[in-house]
Amino acid sequence: MERVVTIPTAGIGNAVAAYTIGFVKLEIHDRIEDAIGAGSGTLVSIGKVSGVLTAAHVLDNLPDHGVVGIVEYRGESLHHRKQTIDMAGATKIMLRDAAFGSDGPDLGFLRLPGENIGWLAAIGSFYNLLLHRSDASNPPPSPHSVDAIVGMIDERTKDLPAERPNERRKGFEALFSNGTTSAGREANSYDLVDFVPTEYPDFKLPGNYQGTSGGALWKIYLKLNGSAPEIAAARLWGVPFYQTKNENGSHSLTCHGMGGVYGRLTDAVIAKWPEETSAA
Protein backbone atom coordinates (compact mmCIF):
# COMPACT_ATOMS: atom_id res chain seq x y z
CA MET A 1 0.00 0.00 0.00
CA GLU A 2 1.28 3.46 -0.87
CA ARG A 3 2.08 5.55 2.19
CA VAL A 4 1.15 9.22 2.30
CA VAL A 5 3.16 11.59 4.49
CA THR A 6 2.89 15.33 4.98
CA ILE A 7 5.47 17.99 5.71
CA PRO A 8 4.63 21.64 6.52
CA THR A 9 5.24 24.01 3.61
CA ALA A 10 6.95 26.39 6.05
CA GLY A 11 9.63 23.77 6.60
CA ILE A 12 10.09 23.31 2.86
CA GLY A 13 10.13 27.07 2.30
CA ASN A 14 12.85 27.50 4.88
CA ALA A 15 15.05 25.13 2.86
CA VAL A 16 15.26 27.71 0.06
CA ALA A 17 14.70 30.91 2.04
CA ALA A 18 18.39 31.69 2.45
CA TYR A 19 18.84 31.99 -1.32
CA THR A 20 15.79 34.18 -2.02
CA ILE A 21 15.85 37.97 -2.40
CA GLY A 22 13.65 40.66 -3.87
CA PHE A 23 14.54 43.88 -5.66
CA VAL A 24 12.93 47.23 -4.86
CA LYS A 25 13.25 50.52 -6.68
CA LEU A 26 13.66 53.50 -4.39
CA GLU A 27 11.62 56.54 -5.39
CA ILE A 28 10.59 59.83 -3.78
CA HIS A 29 6.85 60.38 -3.38
CA ASP A 30 5.62 63.50 -1.58
CA ARG A 31 9.20 64.17 -0.43
CA ILE A 32 9.38 60.77 1.32
CA GLU A 33 11.36 57.80 0.04
CA ASP A 34 9.22 54.88 -1.08
CA ALA A 35 10.15 51.28 -1.99
CA ILE A 36 8.48 49.74 -5.07
CA GLY A 37 8.71 45.99 -5.71
CA ALA A 38 10.78 45.23 -8.81
CA GLY A 39 11.02 41.46 -9.11
CA SER A 40 12.71 38.52 -7.44
CA GLY A 41 16.05 36.75 -7.58
CA THR A 42 18.18 33.93 -6.23
CA LEU A 43 21.64 34.36 -4.73
CA VAL A 44 24.06 32.21 -6.75
CA SER A 45 27.78 31.76 -7.25
CA ILE A 46 29.77 30.61 -10.28
CA GLY A 47 33.34 30.06 -9.19
CA LYS A 48 34.42 33.27 -7.45
CA VAL A 49 31.70 35.33 -9.09
CA SER A 50 28.70 35.97 -6.80
CA GLY A 51 25.46 37.57 -7.84
CA VAL A 52 21.73 37.25 -8.40
CA LEU A 53 20.06 34.90 -10.86
CA THR A 54 16.89 36.52 -12.18
CA ALA A 55 14.91 37.35 -15.31
CA ALA A 56 16.34 39.67 -17.96
CA HIS A 57 13.30 41.95 -17.89
CA VAL A 58 13.77 42.41 -14.14
CA LEU A 59 17.32 43.66 -14.74
CA ASP A 60 16.20 45.77 -17.69
CA ASN A 61 13.83 47.59 -15.34
CA LEU A 62 16.58 48.37 -12.81
CA PRO A 63 18.72 51.50 -13.24
CA ASP A 64 22.35 51.29 -14.30
CA HIS A 65 23.33 53.94 -11.74
CA GLY A 66 22.10 54.92 -8.31
CA VAL A 67 20.93 52.49 -5.65
CA VAL A 68 18.45 49.60 -5.67
CA GLY A 69 16.99 48.17 -2.49
CA ILE A 70 17.21 44.51 -1.49
CA VAL A 71 14.74 42.61 0.65
CA GLU A 72 15.70 39.28 2.14
CA TYR A 73 13.45 36.36 2.95
CA ARG A 74 12.51 35.63 6.55
CA GLY A 75 9.80 33.15 7.47
CA GLU A 76 6.65 33.89 5.47
CA SER A 77 7.42 37.46 4.40
CA LEU A 78 10.06 39.76 3.06
CA HIS A 79 10.97 42.90 4.92
CA HIS A 80 12.81 45.88 3.55
CA ARG A 81 15.69 46.70 5.91
CA LYS A 82 17.21 49.42 3.70
CA GLN A 83 19.96 47.24 2.29
CA THR A 84 21.02 48.66 -1.06
CA ILE A 85 23.15 47.88 -4.09
CA ASP A 86 25.16 50.61 -5.81
CA MET A 87 24.29 49.74 -9.39
CA ALA A 88 27.34 51.57 -10.75
CA GLY A 89 29.46 48.79 -9.22
CA ALA A 90 27.22 45.94 -10.44
CA THR A 91 27.33 44.22 -13.85
CA LYS A 92 24.28 42.95 -15.75
CA ILE A 93 24.20 39.98 -18.10
CA MET A 94 20.92 39.64 -19.99
CA LEU A 95 19.92 36.86 -22.35
CA ARG A 96 16.88 38.29 -24.10
CA ASP A 97 15.02 38.75 -27.35
CA ALA A 98 14.24 42.15 -28.86
CA ALA A 99 10.87 42.05 -27.07
CA PHE A 100 9.98 40.21 -23.89
CA GLY A 101 7.30 37.51 -24.23
CA SER A 102 6.14 34.05 -23.27
CA ASP A 103 8.75 32.27 -25.39
CA GLY A 104 11.77 34.10 -24.00
CA PRO A 105 14.64 34.13 -23.74
CA ASP A 106 14.41 36.12 -20.53
CA LEU A 107 17.29 35.18 -18.26
CA GLY A 108 19.63 37.45 -16.33
CA PHE A 109 22.51 37.59 -13.89
CA LEU A 110 23.55 40.57 -11.79
CA ARG A 111 27.11 40.46 -10.50
CA LEU A 112 27.10 42.12 -7.11
CA PRO A 113 29.61 44.70 -5.92
CA GLY A 114 32.08 43.28 -3.42
CA GLU A 115 30.69 45.28 -0.50
CA ASN A 116 27.27 43.63 -0.90
CA ILE A 117 28.50 40.04 -0.94
CA GLY A 118 29.62 40.05 2.69
CA TRP A 119 26.35 41.16 4.25
CA LEU A 120 24.26 39.02 1.93
CA ALA A 121 26.38 35.97 2.80
CA ALA A 122 25.87 36.80 6.49
CA ILE A 123 22.06 36.66 6.20
CA GLY A 124 21.72 34.14 3.38
CA SER A 125 23.56 31.71 1.13
CA PHE A 126 24.79 31.61 -2.46
CA TYR A 127 23.70 28.55 -4.46
CA ASN A 128 26.67 27.05 -6.29
CA LEU A 129 25.64 26.65 -9.95
CA LEU A 130 28.84 24.88 -11.00
CA LEU A 131 28.44 22.29 -8.23
CA HIS A 132 24.88 21.54 -9.35
CA ARG A 133 25.43 21.71 -13.10
CA SER A 134 25.00 17.96 -13.52
CA ASP A 135 21.92 17.59 -11.27
CA ALA A 136 19.59 16.79 -14.17
CA SER A 137 21.71 13.87 -15.34
CA ASN A 138 22.69 12.52 -11.91
CA PRO A 139 20.54 10.12 -9.86
CA PRO A 140 18.10 12.07 -7.66
CA PRO A 141 18.87 12.22 -3.92
CA SER A 142 15.42 10.72 -3.26
CA PRO A 143 12.67 9.16 -5.38
CA HIS A 144 10.12 11.50 -3.80
CA SER A 145 9.98 15.18 -4.72
CA VAL A 146 7.73 18.21 -5.02
CA ASP A 147 8.09 21.20 -7.36
CA ALA A 148 7.62 24.70 -5.95
CA ILE A 149 7.85 28.35 -7.02
CA VAL A 150 9.34 31.03 -4.77
CA GLY A 151 9.10 34.76 -5.41
CA MET A 152 7.68 38.08 -4.25
CA ILE A 153 4.04 38.96 -4.84
CA ASP A 154 3.53 42.66 -5.56
CA GLU A 155 -0.20 42.67 -4.82
CA ARG A 156 0.54 41.64 -1.22
CA THR A 157 2.90 44.54 -0.49
CA LYS A 158 1.64 46.44 2.54
CA ASP A 159 2.24 49.82 4.12
CA LEU A 160 3.56 49.41 7.67
CA PRO A 161 3.31 51.88 10.55
CA ALA A 162 6.06 54.50 10.43
CA GLU A 163 8.47 54.53 13.36
CA ARG A 164 9.45 58.19 12.96
CA PRO A 165 8.17 61.34 11.18
CA ASN A 166 8.63 61.57 7.39
CA GLU A 167 9.18 57.84 7.06
CA ARG A 168 7.42 55.32 4.85
CA ARG A 169 7.79 51.59 5.67
CA LYS A 170 6.77 48.65 3.51
CA GLY A 171 6.26 44.94 4.08
CA PHE A 172 6.95 42.64 1.14
CA GLU A 173 5.45 39.17 1.01
CA ALA A 174 6.94 36.16 -0.74
CA LEU A 175 5.03 33.18 -2.06
CA PHE A 176 6.13 29.59 -1.63
CA SER A 177 3.75 27.41 -3.61
CA ASN A 178 3.99 23.81 -4.69
CA GLY A 179 2.41 22.84 -7.97
CA THR A 180 2.56 20.89 -11.21
CA THR A 181 5.32 21.28 -13.78
CA SER A 182 4.63 20.47 -17.42
CA ALA A 183 6.82 18.44 -19.70
CA GLY A 184 9.61 20.55 -21.13
CA ARG A 185 9.35 22.33 -24.48
CA GLU A 186 11.78 24.34 -26.58
CA ALA A 187 11.45 27.92 -27.82
CA ASN A 188 14.17 30.06 -29.38
CA SER A 189 16.68 27.28 -28.59
CA TYR A 190 15.91 27.46 -24.85
CA ASP A 191 14.20 24.82 -22.73
CA LEU A 192 11.03 26.00 -21.01
CA VAL A 193 8.53 24.50 -18.58
CA ASP A 194 5.14 25.72 -17.36
CA PHE A 195 4.27 25.62 -13.67
CA VAL A 196 0.72 25.70 -12.28
CA PRO A 197 0.44 26.42 -8.52
CA THR A 198 -1.74 24.02 -6.54
CA GLU A 199 -4.86 25.48 -4.95
CA TYR A 200 -5.86 24.58 -1.40
CA PRO A 201 -9.13 25.33 0.44
CA ASP A 202 -7.29 26.98 3.33
CA PHE A 203 -4.86 29.08 1.28
CA LYS A 204 -5.67 31.87 -1.16
CA LEU A 205 -3.40 32.05 -4.20
CA PRO A 206 -2.56 35.48 -5.65
CA GLY A 207 -4.78 37.02 -8.30
CA ASN A 208 -1.64 38.27 -10.04
CA TYR A 209 1.90 36.91 -9.88
CA GLN A 210 3.67 40.15 -10.79
CA GLY A 211 6.84 40.33 -8.72
CA THR A 212 7.54 36.59 -8.97
CA SER A 213 9.52 37.04 -12.18
CA GLY A 214 13.18 36.22 -11.60
CA GLY A 215 12.40 34.02 -8.60
CA ALA A 216 13.05 30.30 -8.64
CA LEU A 217 11.49 26.98 -9.51
CA TRP A 218 12.78 24.45 -6.98
CA LYS A 219 12.60 20.68 -6.83
CA ILE A 220 12.42 19.65 -3.18
CA TYR A 221 13.38 16.04 -2.46
CA LEU A 222 11.74 14.36 0.54
CA LYS A 223 12.71 11.33 2.59
CA LEU A 224 11.52 9.48 5.68
CA ASN A 225 13.63 9.32 8.81
CA GLY A 226 11.79 6.52 10.53
CA SER A 227 8.22 7.83 10.46
CA ALA A 228 9.21 11.52 10.24
CA PRO A 229 9.38 13.19 6.81
CA GLU A 230 12.48 15.28 6.14
CA ILE A 231 13.96 17.30 3.31
CA ALA A 232 16.67 15.32 1.55
CA ALA A 233 17.79 18.13 -0.77
CA ALA A 234 16.63 21.27 -2.59
CA ARG A 235 17.65 21.70 -6.23
CA LEU A 236 17.30 24.88 -8.30
CA TRP A 237 15.34 23.80 -11.37
CA GLY A 238 14.42 26.99 -13.23
CA VAL A 239 13.49 30.69 -13.29
CA PRO A 240 9.90 32.01 -13.79
CA PHE A 241 9.54 34.96 -16.16
CA TYR A 242 6.02 35.08 -17.62
CA GLN A 243 2.47 34.51 -16.33
CA THR A 244 -0.63 33.42 -18.21
CA LYS A 245 -4.15 33.41 -16.78
CA ASN A 246 -5.97 30.25 -17.80
CA GLU A 247 -9.66 29.96 -18.70
CA ASN A 248 -10.44 28.31 -15.35
CA GLY A 249 -8.94 31.28 -13.47
CA SER A 250 -5.69 29.55 -12.52
CA HIS A 251 -2.27 30.83 -13.58
CA SER A 252 0.57 29.21 -15.48
CA LEU A 253 4.08 30.52 -14.86
CA THR A 254 6.49 29.98 -17.74
CA CYS A 255 10.00 29.20 -16.52
CA HIS A 256 13.41 28.81 -18.08
CA GLY A 257 14.57 25.28 -17.40
CA MET A 258 17.90 23.81 -16.35
CA GLY A 259 19.42 24.03 -19.82
CA GLY A 260 19.10 27.81 -19.86
CA VAL A 261 20.22 28.30 -16.26
CA TYR A 262 23.11 25.84 -16.06
CA GLY A 263 23.96 26.01 -19.76
CA ARG A 264 23.48 29.27 -21.64
CA LEU A 265 23.50 31.66 -18.69
CA THR A 266 26.29 29.96 -16.76
CA ASP A 267 28.37 29.84 -19.97
CA ALA A 268 27.79 33.59 -20.46
CA VAL A 269 29.06 34.33 -16.94
CA ILE A 270 32.11 32.10 -17.48
CA ALA A 271 32.86 33.83 -20.79
CA LYS A 272 32.64 37.24 -19.10
CA TRP A 273 34.95 36.34 -16.19
CA PRO A 274 36.93 33.24 -17.25
CA GLU A 275 39.73 33.64 -14.69
CA GLU A 276 37.28 33.83 -11.79
CA THR A 277 34.95 31.02 -12.77
CA SER A 278 37.22 28.02 -13.03
CA ALA A 279 35.60 24.92 -11.56
CA ALA A 280 38.95 23.90 -10.06
Coordinates of C-alpha atoms in Angstrom, one line a residue:
M1 CA 0.0 0.0 0.0
E2 CA 1.3 3.5 -0.9
R3 CA 2.1 5.5 2.2
V4 CA 1.2 9.2 2.3
V5 CA 3.2 11.6 4.5
T6 CA 2.9 15.3 5.0
I7 CA 5.5 18.0 5.7
P8 CA 4.6 21.6 6.5
T9 CA 5.2 24.0 3.6
A10 CA 6.9 26.4 6.0
G11 CA 9.6 23.8 6.6
I12 CA 10.1 23.3 2.9
G13 CA 10.1 27.1 2.3
N14 CA 12.9 27.5 4.9
A15 CA 15.1 25.1 2.9
V16 CA 15.3 27.7 0.1
A17 CA 14.7 30.9 2.0
A18 CA 18.4 31.7 2.4
Y19 CA 18.8 32.0 -1.3
T20 CA 15.8 34.2 -2.0
I21 CA 15.8 38.0 -2.4
G22 CA 13.6 40.7 -3.9
F23 CA 14.5 43.9 -5.7
V24 CA 12.9 47.2 -4.9
K25 CA 13.3 50.5 -6.7
L26 CA 13.7 53.5 -4.4
E27 CA 11.6 56.5 -5.4
I28 CA 10.6 59.8 -3.8
H29 CA 6.9 60.4 -3.4
D30 CA 5.6 63.5 -1.6
R31 CA 9.2 64.2 -0.4
I32 CA 9.4 60.8 1.3
E33 CA 11.4 57.8 0.0
D34 CA 9.2 54.9 -1.1
A35 CA 10.1 51.3 -2.0
I36 CA 8.5 49.7 -5.1
G37 CA 8.7 46.0 -5.7
A38 CA 10.8 45.2 -8.8
G39 CA 11.0 41.5 -9.1
S40 CA 12.7 38.5 -7.4
G41 CA 16.1 36.8 -7.6
T42 CA 18.2 33.9 -6.2
L43 CA 21.6 34.4 -4.7
V44 CA 24.1 32.2 -6.7
S45 CA 27.8 31.8 -7.3
I46 CA 29.8 30.6 -10.3
G47 CA 33.3 30.1 -9.2
K48 CA 34.4 33.3 -7.5
V49 CA 31.7 35.3 -9.1
S50 CA 28.7 36.0 -6.8
G51 CA 25.5 37.6 -7.8
V52 CA 21.7 37.3 -8.4
L53 CA 20.1 34.9 -10.9
T54 CA 16.9 36.5 -12.2
A55 CA 14.9 37.4 -15.3
A56 CA 16.3 39.7 -18.0
H57 CA 13.3 42.0 -17.9
V58 CA 13.8 42.4 -14.1
L59 CA 17.3 43.7 -14.7
D60 CA 16.2 45.8 -17.7
N61 CA 13.8 47.6 -15.3
L62 CA 16.6 48.4 -12.8
P63 CA 18.7 51.5 -13.2
D64 CA 22.4 51.3 -14.3
H65 CA 23.3 53.9 -11.7
G66 CA 22.1 54.9 -8.3
V67 CA 20.9 52.5 -5.7
V68 CA 18.5 49.6 -5.7
G69 CA 17.0 48.2 -2.5
I70 CA 17.2 44.5 -1.5
V71 CA 14.7 42.6 0.7
E72 CA 15.7 39.3 2.1
Y73 CA 13.5 36.4 3.0
R74 CA 12.5 35.6 6.5
G75 CA 9.8 33.2 7.5
E76 CA 6.7 33.9 5.5
S77 CA 7.4 37.5 4.4
L78 CA 10.1 39.8 3.1
H79 CA 11.0 42.9 4.9
H80 CA 12.8 45.9 3.6
R81 CA 15.7 46.7 5.9
K82 CA 17.2 49.4 3.7
Q83 CA 20.0 47.2 2.3
T84 CA 21.0 48.7 -1.1
I85 CA 23.2 47.9 -4.1
D86 CA 25.2 50.6 -5.8
M87 CA 24.3 49.7 -9.4
A88 CA 27.3 51.6 -10.8
G89 CA 29.5 48.8 -9.2
A90 CA 27.2 45.9 -10.4
T91 CA 27.3 44.2 -13.8
K92 CA 24.3 43.0 -15.7
I93 CA 24.2 40.0 -18.1
M94 CA 20.9 39.6 -20.0
L95 CA 19.9 36.9 -22.4
R96 CA 16.9 38.3 -24.1
D97 CA 15.0 38.7 -27.4
A98 CA 14.2 42.2 -28.9
A99 CA 10.9 42.0 -27.1
F100 CA 10.0 40.2 -23.9
G101 CA 7.3 37.5 -24.2
S102 CA 6.1 34.1 -23.3
D103 CA 8.8 32.3 -25.4
G104 CA 11.8 34.1 -24.0
P105 CA 14.6 34.1 -23.7
D106 CA 14.4 36.1 -20.5
L107 CA 17.3 35.2 -18.3
G108 CA 19.6 37.5 -16.3
F109 CA 22.5 37.6 -13.9
L110 CA 23.6 40.6 -11.8
R111 CA 27.1 40.5 -10.5
L112 CA 27.1 42.1 -7.1
P113 CA 29.6 44.7 -5.9
G114 CA 32.1 43.3 -3.4
E115 CA 30.7 45.3 -0.5
N116 CA 27.3 43.6 -0.9
I117 CA 28.5 40.0 -0.9
G118 CA 29.6 40.0 2.7
W119 CA 26.3 41.2 4.2
L120 CA 24.3 39.0 1.9
A121 CA 26.4 36.0 2.8
A122 CA 25.9 36.8 6.5
I123 CA 22.1 36.7 6.2
G124 CA 21.7 34.1 3.4
S125 CA 23.6 31.7 1.1
F126 CA 24.8 31.6 -2.5
Y127 CA 23.7 28.6 -4.5
N128 CA 26.7 27.0 -6.3
L129 CA 25.6 26.6 -9.9
L130 CA 28.8 24.9 -11.0
L131 CA 28.4 22.3 -8.2
H132 CA 24.9 21.5 -9.3
R133 CA 25.4 21.7 -13.1
S134 CA 25.0 18.0 -13.5
D135 CA 21.9 17.6 -11.3
A136 CA 19.6 16.8 -14.2
S137 CA 21.7 13.9 -15.3
N138 CA 22.7 12.5 -11.9
P139 CA 20.5 10.1 -9.9
P140 CA 18.1 12.1 -7.7
P141 CA 18.9 12.2 -3.9
S142 CA 15.4 10.7 -3.3
P143 CA 12.7 9.2 -5.4
H144 CA 10.1 11.5 -3.8
S145 CA 10.0 15.2 -4.7
V146 CA 7.7 18.2 -5.0
D147 CA 8.1 21.2 -7.4
A148 CA 7.6 24.7 -6.0
I149 CA 7.8 28.3 -7.0
V150 CA 9.3 31.0 -4.8
G151 CA 9.1 34.8 -5.4
M152 CA 7.7 38.1 -4.2
I153 CA 4.0 39.0 -4.8
D154 CA 3.5 42.7 -5.6
E155 CA -0.2 42.7 -4.8
R156 CA 0.5 41.6 -1.2
T157 CA 2.9 44.5 -0.5
K158 CA 1.6 46.4 2.5
D159 CA 2.2 49.8 4.1
L160 CA 3.6 49.4 7.7
P161 CA 3.3 51.9 10.6
A162 CA 6.1 54.5 10.4
E163 CA 8.5 54.5 13.4
R164 CA 9.4 58.2 13.0
P165 CA 8.2 61.3 11.2
N166 CA 8.6 61.6 7.4
E167 CA 9.2 57.8 7.1
R168 CA 7.4 55.3 4.8
R169 CA 7.8 51.6 5.7
K170 CA 6.8 48.7 3.5
G171 CA 6.3 44.9 4.1
F172 CA 6.9 42.6 1.1
E173 CA 5.4 39.2 1.0
A174 CA 6.9 36.2 -0.7
L175 CA 5.0 33.2 -2.1
F176 CA 6.1 29.6 -1.6
S177 CA 3.8 27.4 -3.6
N178 CA 4.0 23.8 -4.7
G179 CA 2.4 22.8 -8.0
T180 CA 2.6 20.9 -11.2
T181 CA 5.3 21.3 -13.8
S182 CA 4.6 20.5 -17.4
A183 CA 6.8 18.4 -19.7
G184 CA 9.6 20.6 -21.1
R185 CA 9.4 22.3 -24.5
E186 CA 11.8 24.3 -26.6
A187 CA 11.5 27.9 -27.8
N188 CA 14.2 30.1 -29.4
S189 CA 16.7 27.3 -28.6
Y190 CA 15.9 27.5 -24.8
D191 CA 14.2 24.8 -22.7
L192 CA 11.0 26.0 -21.0
V193 CA 8.5 24.5 -18.6
D194 CA 5.1 25.7 -17.4
F195 CA 4.3 25.6 -13.7
V196 CA 0.7 25.7 -12.3
P197 CA 0.4 26.4 -8.5
T198 CA -1.7 24.0 -6.5
E199 CA -4.9 25.5 -5.0
Y200 CA -5.9 24.6 -1.4
P201 CA -9.1 25.3 0.4
D202 CA -7.3 27.0 3.3
F203 CA -4.9 29.1 1.3
K204 CA -5.7 31.9 -1.2
L205 CA -3.4 32.0 -4.2
P206 CA -2.6 35.5 -5.7
G207 CA -4.8 37.0 -8.3
N208 CA -1.6 38.3 -10.0
Y209 CA 1.9 36.9 -9.9
Q210 CA 3.7 40.1 -10.8
G211 CA 6.8 40.3 -8.7
T212 CA 7.5 36.6 -9.0
S213 CA 9.5 37.0 -12.2
G214 CA 13.2 36.2 -11.6
G215 CA 12.4 34.0 -8.6
A216 CA 13.0 30.3 -8.6
L217 CA 11.5 27.0 -9.5
W218 CA 12.8 24.5 -7.0
K219 CA 12.6 20.7 -6.8
I220 CA 12.4 19.7 -3.2
Y221 CA 13.4 16.0 -2.5
L222 CA 11.7 14.4 0.5
K223 CA 12.7 11.3 2.6
L224 CA 11.5 9.5 5.7
N225 CA 13.6 9.3 8.8
G226 CA 11.8 6.5 10.5
S227 CA 8.2 7.8 10.5
A228 CA 9.2 11.5 10.2
P229 CA 9.4 13.2 6.8
E230 CA 12.5 15.3 6.1
I231 CA 14.0 17.3 3.3
A232 CA 16.7 15.3 1.5
A233 CA 17.8 18.1 -0.8
A234 CA 16.6 21.3 -2.6
R235 CA 17.6 21.7 -6.2
L236 CA 17.3 24.9 -8.3
W237 CA 15.3 23.8 -11.4
G238 CA 14.4 27.0 -13.2
V239 CA 13.5 30.7 -13.3
P240 CA 9.9 32.0 -13.8
F241 CA 9.5 35.0 -16.2
Y242 CA 6.0 35.1 -17.6
Q243 CA 2.5 34.5 -16.3
T244 CA -0.6 33.4 -18.2
K245 CA -4.1 33.4 -16.8
N246 CA -6.0 30.2 -17.8
E247 CA -9.7 30.0 -18.7
N248 CA -10.4 28.3 -15.4
G249 CA -8.9 31.3 -13.5
S250 CA -5.7 29.6 -12.5
H251 CA -2.3 30.8 -13.6
S252 CA 0.6 29.2 -15.5
L253 CA 4.1 30.5 -14.9
T254 CA 6.5 30.0 -17.7
C255 CA 10.0 29.2 -16.5
H256 CA 13.4 28.8 -18.1
G257 CA 14.6 25.3 -17.4
M258 CA 17.9 23.8 -16.4
G259 CA 19.4 24.0 -19.8
G260 CA 19.1 27.8 -19.9
V261 CA 20.2 28.3 -16.3
Y262 CA 23.1 25.8 -16.1
G263 CA 24.0 26.0 -19.8
R264 CA 23.5 29.3 -21.6
L265 CA 23.5 31.7 -18.7
T266 CA 26.3 30.0 -16.8
D267 CA 28.4 29.8 -20.0
A268 CA 27.8 33.6 -20.5
V269 CA 29.1 34.3 -16.9
I270 CA 32.1 32.1 -17.5
A271 CA 32.9 33.8 -20.8
K272 CA 32.6 37.2 -19.1
W273 CA 35.0 36.3 -16.2
P274 CA 36.9 33.2 -17.2
E275 CA 39.7 33.6 -14.7
E276 CA 37.3 33.8 -11.8
T277 CA 34.9 31.0 -12.8
S278 CA 37.2 28.0 -13.0
A279 CA 35.6 24.9 -11.6
A280 CA 38.9 23.9 -10.1

